[in-house]
mmCIF file of C-alpha atoms in Angstrom:
data_model
loop_
_atom_site.group_PDB
_atom_site.id
_atom_site.type_symbol
_atom_site.label_atom_id
_atom_site.label_comp_id
_atom_site.label_asym_id
_atom_site.label_seq_id
_atom_site.Cartn_x
_atom_site.Cartn_y
_atom_site.Cartn_z
ATOM 1 C CA MET A 1275 -289.557 -8.226 17.936
ATOM 2 C CA VAL A 1276 -287.895 -10.211 20.712
ATOM 3 C CA GLY A 1277 -291.068 -12.224 21.319
ATOM 4 C CA GLU A 1278 -291.131 -13.287 17.663
ATOM 5 C CA ARG A 1279 -287.497 -14.305 17.622
ATOM 6 C CA ALA A 1280 -287.506 -16.334 20.871
ATOM 7 C CA PRO A 1281 -289.463 -19.373 19.565
ATOM 8 C CA ASN A 1282 -287.073 -19.695 16.617
ATOM 9 C CA MET A 1283 -284.087 -19.551 18.944
ATOM 10 C CA ILE A 1284 -285.607 -22.145 21.280
ATOM 11 C CA SER A 1285 -286.547 -24.510 18.451
ATOM 12 C CA GLY A 1286 -283.041 -24.038 17.042
ATOM 13 C CA LEU A 1287 -281.491 -25.043 20.358
ATOM 14 C CA PHE A 1288 -283.744 -28.083 20.592
ATOM 15 C CA GLY A 1289 -282.846 -29.010 17.021
ATOM 16 C CA VAL A 1290 -279.129 -28.891 17.835
ATOM 17 C CA HIS A 1291 -279.698 -30.947 20.983
ATOM 18 C CA ARG A 1292 -281.701 -33.529 19.024
ATOM 19 C CA ASN A 1293 -278.962 -33.888 16.413
ATOM 20 C CA THR A 1294 -276.293 -34.275 19.101
ATOM 21 C CA ALA A 1295 -278.359 -36.872 20.942
ATOM 22 C CA THR A 1296 -278.839 -38.823 17.705
ATOM 23 C CA GLN A 1297 -275.097 -38.741 16.985
ATOM 24 C CA TRP A 1298 -274.238 -40.075 20.444
ATOM 25 C CA ALA A 1299 -277.075 -42.614 20.696
ATOM 26 C CA ALA A 1300 -275.683 -45.085 18.137
ATOM 27 C CA PRO A 1301 -272.127 -45.352 19.584
ATOM 28 C CA ALA A 1302 -273.579 -45.653 23.091
ATOM 29 C CA ARG A 1303 -275.868 -48.488 21.951
ATOM 30 C CA ASN A 1304 -272.976 -50.236 20.201
ATOM 31 C CA SER A 1305 -270.624 -49.991 23.176
ATOM 32 C CA CYS A 1306 -273.383 -51.233 25.487
ATOM 33 C CA ALA A 1307 -274.033 -54.206 23.196
ATOM 34 C CA ASP A 1308 -270.293 -54.932 23.032
ATOM 35 C CA HIS A 1309 -270.094 -54.778 26.817
ATOM 36 C CA LEU A 1310 -272.989 -57.215 27.213
ATOM 37 C CA ALA A 1311 -271.457 -59.538 24.619
ATOM 38 C CA ALA A 1312 -268.137 -59.475 26.493
ATOM 39 C CA LEU A 1313 -269.888 -60.270 29.782
ATOM 40 C CA SER A 1314 -271.779 -63.207 28.282
ATOM 41 C CA ALA A 1315 -268.550 -64.445 26.672
ATOM 42 C CA ILE A 1316 -266.838 -64.470 30.095
ATOM 43 C CA GLU A 1317 -269.620 -66.628 31.543
#
């Protein structure tokens, strides 16, 4: 029973991690682009 349930639990954890990473990736990219734009504006 436990052996059958473990893969589902693991894939569930990876699914949650993937969703979280996707949610944070876009803001991180935007802030990085803004930072680079600010640096180039200073020069």
